[in-house]
Structures are given as C-alpha cells and as structure tokens.
Coordinates of C-alpha atoms in Angstrom, one line a residue:
X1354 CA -8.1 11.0 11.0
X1355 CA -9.0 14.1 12.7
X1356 CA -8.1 17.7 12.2
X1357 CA -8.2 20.2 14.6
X1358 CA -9.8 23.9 13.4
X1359 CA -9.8 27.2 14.6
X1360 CA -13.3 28.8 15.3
X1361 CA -14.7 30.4 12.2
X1362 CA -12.9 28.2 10.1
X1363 CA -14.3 25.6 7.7
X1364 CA -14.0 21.7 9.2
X1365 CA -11.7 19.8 7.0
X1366 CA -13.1 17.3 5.4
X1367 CA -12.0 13.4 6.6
X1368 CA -10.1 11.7 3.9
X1369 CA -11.7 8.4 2.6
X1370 CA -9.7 5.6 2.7
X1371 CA -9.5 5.5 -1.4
X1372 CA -7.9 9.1 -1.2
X1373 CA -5.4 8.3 1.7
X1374 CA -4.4 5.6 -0.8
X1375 CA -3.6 7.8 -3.5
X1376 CA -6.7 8.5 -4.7
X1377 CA -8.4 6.3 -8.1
X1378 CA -5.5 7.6 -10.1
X1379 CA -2.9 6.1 -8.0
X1380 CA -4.9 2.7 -8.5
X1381 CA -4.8 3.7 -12.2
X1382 CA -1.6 4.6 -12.7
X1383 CA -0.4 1.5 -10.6
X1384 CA -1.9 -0.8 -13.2
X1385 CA -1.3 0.6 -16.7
X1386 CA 2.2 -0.2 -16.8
X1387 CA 1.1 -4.3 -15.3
X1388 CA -1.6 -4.3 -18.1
X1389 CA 1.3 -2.8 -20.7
X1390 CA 3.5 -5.9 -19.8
X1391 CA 1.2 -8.7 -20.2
X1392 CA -0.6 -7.2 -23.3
X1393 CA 2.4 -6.6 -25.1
X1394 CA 3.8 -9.9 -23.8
X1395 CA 1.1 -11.7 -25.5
X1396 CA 1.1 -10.1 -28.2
X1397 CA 4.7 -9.3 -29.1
X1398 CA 6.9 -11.0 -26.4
X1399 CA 8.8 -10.1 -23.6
X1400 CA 11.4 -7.2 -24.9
X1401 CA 8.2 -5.6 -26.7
X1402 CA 6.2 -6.2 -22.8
X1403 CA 9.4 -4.4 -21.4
X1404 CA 9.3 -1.2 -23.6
X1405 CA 6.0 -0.7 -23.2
X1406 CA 6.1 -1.0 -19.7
X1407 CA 8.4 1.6 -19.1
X1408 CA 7.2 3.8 -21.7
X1409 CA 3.8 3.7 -20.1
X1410 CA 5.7 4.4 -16.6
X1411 CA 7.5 7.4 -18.3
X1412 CA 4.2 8.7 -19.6
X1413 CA 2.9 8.6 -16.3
X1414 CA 5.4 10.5 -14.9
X1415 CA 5.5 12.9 -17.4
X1416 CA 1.7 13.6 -17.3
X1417 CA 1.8 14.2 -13.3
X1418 CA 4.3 16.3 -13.7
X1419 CA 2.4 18.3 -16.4
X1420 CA -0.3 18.6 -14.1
X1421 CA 2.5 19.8 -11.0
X1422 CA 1.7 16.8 -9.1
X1423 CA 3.8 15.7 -6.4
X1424 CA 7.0 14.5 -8.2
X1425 CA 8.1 11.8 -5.8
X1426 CA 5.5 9.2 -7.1
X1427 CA 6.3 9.7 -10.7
X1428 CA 10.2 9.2 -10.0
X1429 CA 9.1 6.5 -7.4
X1430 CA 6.6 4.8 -10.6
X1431 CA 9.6 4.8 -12.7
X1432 CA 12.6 3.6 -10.7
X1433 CA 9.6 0.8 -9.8
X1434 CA 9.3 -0.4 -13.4
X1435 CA 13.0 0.2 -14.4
X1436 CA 14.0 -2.3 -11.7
X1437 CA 11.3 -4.9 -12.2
X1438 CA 11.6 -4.8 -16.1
X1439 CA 15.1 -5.1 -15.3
X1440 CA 15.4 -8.1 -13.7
X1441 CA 12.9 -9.4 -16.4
X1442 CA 15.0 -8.3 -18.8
X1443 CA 18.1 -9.6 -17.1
X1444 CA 16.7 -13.3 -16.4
X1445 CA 15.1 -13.3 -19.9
X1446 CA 11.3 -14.3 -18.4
X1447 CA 8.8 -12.6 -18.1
X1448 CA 7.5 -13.9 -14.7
X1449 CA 10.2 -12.1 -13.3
X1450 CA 8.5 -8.9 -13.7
X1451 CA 6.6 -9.5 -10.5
X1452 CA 9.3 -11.3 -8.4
X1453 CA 10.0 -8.3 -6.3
X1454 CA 6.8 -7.2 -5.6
X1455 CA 6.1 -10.9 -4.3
X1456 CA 9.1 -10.9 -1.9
X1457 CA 8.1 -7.4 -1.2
X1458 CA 4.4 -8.7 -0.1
X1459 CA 6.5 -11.1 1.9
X1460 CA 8.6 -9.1 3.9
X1461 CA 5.6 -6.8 4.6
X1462 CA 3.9 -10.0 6.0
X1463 CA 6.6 -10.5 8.2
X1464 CA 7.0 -6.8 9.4
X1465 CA 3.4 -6.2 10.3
X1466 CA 3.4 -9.5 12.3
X1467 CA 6.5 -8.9 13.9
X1468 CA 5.6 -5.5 15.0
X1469 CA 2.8 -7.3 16.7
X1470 CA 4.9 -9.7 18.8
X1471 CA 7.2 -7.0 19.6
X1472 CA 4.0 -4.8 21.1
X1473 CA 4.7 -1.4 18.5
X1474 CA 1.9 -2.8 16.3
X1475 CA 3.1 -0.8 12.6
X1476 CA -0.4 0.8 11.9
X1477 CA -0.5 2.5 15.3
X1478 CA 3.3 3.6 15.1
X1479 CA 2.3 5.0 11.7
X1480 CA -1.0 6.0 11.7
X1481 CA 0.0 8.0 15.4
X1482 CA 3.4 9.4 13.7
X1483 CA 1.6 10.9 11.2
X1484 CA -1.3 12.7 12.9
X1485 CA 1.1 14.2 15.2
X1486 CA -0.1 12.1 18.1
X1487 CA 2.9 10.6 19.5
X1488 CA 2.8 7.0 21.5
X1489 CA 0.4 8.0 23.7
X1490 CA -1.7 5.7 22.4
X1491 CA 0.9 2.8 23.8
X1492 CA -0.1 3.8 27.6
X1493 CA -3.9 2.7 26.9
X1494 CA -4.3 -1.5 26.3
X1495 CA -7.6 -0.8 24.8
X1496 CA -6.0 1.2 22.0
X1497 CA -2.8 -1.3 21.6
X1498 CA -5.5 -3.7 21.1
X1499 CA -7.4 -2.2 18.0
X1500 CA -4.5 -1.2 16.5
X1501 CA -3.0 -4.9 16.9
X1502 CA -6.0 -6.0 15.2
X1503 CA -5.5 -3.3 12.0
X1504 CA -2.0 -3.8 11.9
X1505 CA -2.5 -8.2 11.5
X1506 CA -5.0 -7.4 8.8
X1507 CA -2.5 -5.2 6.9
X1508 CA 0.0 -8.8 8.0
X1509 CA -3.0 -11.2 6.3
X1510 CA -3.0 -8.7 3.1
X1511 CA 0.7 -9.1 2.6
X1512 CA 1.1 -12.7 3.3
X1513 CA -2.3 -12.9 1.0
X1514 CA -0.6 -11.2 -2.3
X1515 CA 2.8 -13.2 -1.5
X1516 CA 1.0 -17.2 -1.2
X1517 CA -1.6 -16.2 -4.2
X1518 CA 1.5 -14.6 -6.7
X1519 CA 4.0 -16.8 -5.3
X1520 CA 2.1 -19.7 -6.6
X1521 CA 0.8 -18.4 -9.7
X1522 CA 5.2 -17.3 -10.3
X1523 CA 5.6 -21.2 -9.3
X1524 CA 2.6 -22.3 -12.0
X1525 CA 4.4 -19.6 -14.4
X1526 CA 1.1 -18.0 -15.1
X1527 CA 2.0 -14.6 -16.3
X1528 CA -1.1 -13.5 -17.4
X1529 CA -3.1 -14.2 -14.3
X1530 CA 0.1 -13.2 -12.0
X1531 CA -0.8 -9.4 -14.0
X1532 CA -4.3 -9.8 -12.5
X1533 CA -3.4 -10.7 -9.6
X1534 CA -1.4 -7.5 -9.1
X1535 CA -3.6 -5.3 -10.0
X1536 CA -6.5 -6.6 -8.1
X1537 CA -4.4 -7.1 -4.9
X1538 CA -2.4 -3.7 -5.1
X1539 CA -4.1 -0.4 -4.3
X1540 CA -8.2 -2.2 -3.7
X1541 CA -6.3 -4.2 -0.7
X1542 CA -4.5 -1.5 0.4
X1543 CA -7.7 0.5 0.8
X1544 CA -9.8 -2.1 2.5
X1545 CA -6.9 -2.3 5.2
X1546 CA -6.9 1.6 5.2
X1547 CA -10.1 1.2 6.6
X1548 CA -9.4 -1.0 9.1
X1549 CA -6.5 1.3 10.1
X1550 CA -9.1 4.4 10.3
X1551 CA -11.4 2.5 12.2
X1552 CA -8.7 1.5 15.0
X1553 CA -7.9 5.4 14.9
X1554 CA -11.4 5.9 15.3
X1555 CA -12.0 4.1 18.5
X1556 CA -8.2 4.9 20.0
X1557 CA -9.2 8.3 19.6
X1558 CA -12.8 7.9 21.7
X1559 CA -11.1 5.7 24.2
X1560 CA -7.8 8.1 24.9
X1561 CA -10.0 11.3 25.3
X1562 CA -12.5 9.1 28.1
X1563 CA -9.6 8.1 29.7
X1564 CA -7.6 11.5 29.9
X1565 CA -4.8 10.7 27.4
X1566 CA -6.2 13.1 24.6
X1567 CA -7.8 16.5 25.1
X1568 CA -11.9 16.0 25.0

C-alpha cells in the first residue's frame, strides 16, 4: 500500500503483510485459546478445555487493554470463544469447538469466488476501499485481472481450511483439528496478504501509465 507525504516529511514505512495481519501477536493471541482447548481437553475433558478457553480469551483481552490496545479485537476474541465454546458446550463434544470456524472458511470460499464471477473481485473492492482509491481500478482490465487472481487465492485458502478441518471434524480428530487451526489461521492469511499487496502493487503501476492515478 502506498502513502502519500508532504515534502519535508518522513516516508511512511510500507506495512509487511505479517503487520497488516495483525501483527505476530494477533497470530499469538489467535492460538492460545485453540492450544488451551485441546490441552486441557486431553488432559481434563471437555468442560475443563472450555474454562480454560475462555479464561485464556479473557486474559487476552484484559492484557490488550492494559496495554490500551485497540479494544475491538479483545471484545471481538472473546465473543469468538464465548460462542464457539458455546456450542461445544451446548452439543456436549468437543469437535464442535471448530464447527463455525469451518462453515466460516466455507462461506469465505464461496464469497471470494463469487465476487469473481460477478466481476467486483473482493480483494480489489477491499484492498481499493481502504486506501482511499475508489473503483477506479474497475475501468482498467489489466488491474481487474491481478486482483482476480489475489482475490481466487484468498477463495483456495478458504475452501483449503474448510475440506482439510471439515474432514478432520468428519474423522473426529480434535487434536489435529487444533493444529489445523492454528496453522491455517493468521500464516494463511498472511501469505494471501501478500498476494493482495502484490496485485496493489502492479494495479497501481499500471493505472498511473495509463492516466487513471496521478504519476
């Protein structure tokens, strides 16, 4: 992404895709409460795995607030946990723990892919929104194009995290299913980041040749 800067004024340093995904606390704090489950799972069974999910959740709210973080991703990290431990709670298994982050993945799968049929590929629409840009990235093909490309890889990361977790919920493997979440939460997310940068990247260079964006 790139920032304009007055003259005399220090350039703003380009966020890596890591950072735009939170940072490596926000891959952190995604996973502590997963590993909380399926530890205490194992070790106690599922109400124990429950508890200390959300008390881990709690802490990590409590500790970005400490540190006067944003507040909307500890609230968000806590209604996330309350739900899912929820259901888990409510079904009495502990597979259900990640049953709505697996639909989730799905739906995300679908969205992406649809937004490519429909010609408003998602990672342009987003990515465009908000940088300020607009959709005057739609009038170029070129640009459509990359961004069609960033926006099926965000589409194959989805559908990825819903076949390998759906079939690991199917083969009631809880303790891999926590794996599984962790590895393919926040270090997928930041591999299609990248993607979506690079489309920006090259959107960018082709609307300023072509007139679209100021030089």
């Amino acid at each position: 992404m790139q920032t304009n800067s007055r003259p005399g004024q220090p350039k703003q340093k380009q966020k890596s895709a890591l950072e735009q995904a939170g940072g490596s606390k926000a891959l952190v704090y995604s996973a502590l409460p997963v590993l909380a489950f399926v530890v205490a799972n194992n070790a106690r069974g599922l109400k124990t795995a429950i508890i200390a999910s959300a008390a881990v959740a709690l802490g990590i709210a409590a500790e970005r607030l400490k540190r006067k973080e944003s507040i909307m991703p500890a609230i968000g990290g806590v209604f996330g946990v309350a739900i899912t431990a929820g259901i888990s709670w409510y079904t009495g298994s502990a597979k259900d723990y990640f049953l709505i982050g697996i639909w989730a993945s799905l739906a995300g799968a679908v969205l992406f892919l649809a937004s490519v049929l429909a010609r408003w590929p998602l990672a342009g629409v987003i990515w465009n929104s908000a940088t300020g840009k607009g959709n005057v990235w739609r009038a170029d093909k070129l640009s459509r194009f990359y961004y069609d490309i960033a926006t099926l890889v965000l589409a194959f990361i989805f559908g990825s995290r819903f076949a390998v977790q759906g079939y690991l919920y199917e083969a009631d493997k809880v303790d891999e299913l926590g794996v599984a979440k962790i590895v393919m939460g926040y270090p997928l997310l930041g591999i299609g980041l990248l993607v979506v940068a690079w489309a920006a990247r090259l959107s960018n260079k082709r609307l300023k040749a072509v007139g679209l964006l100021p030089a």
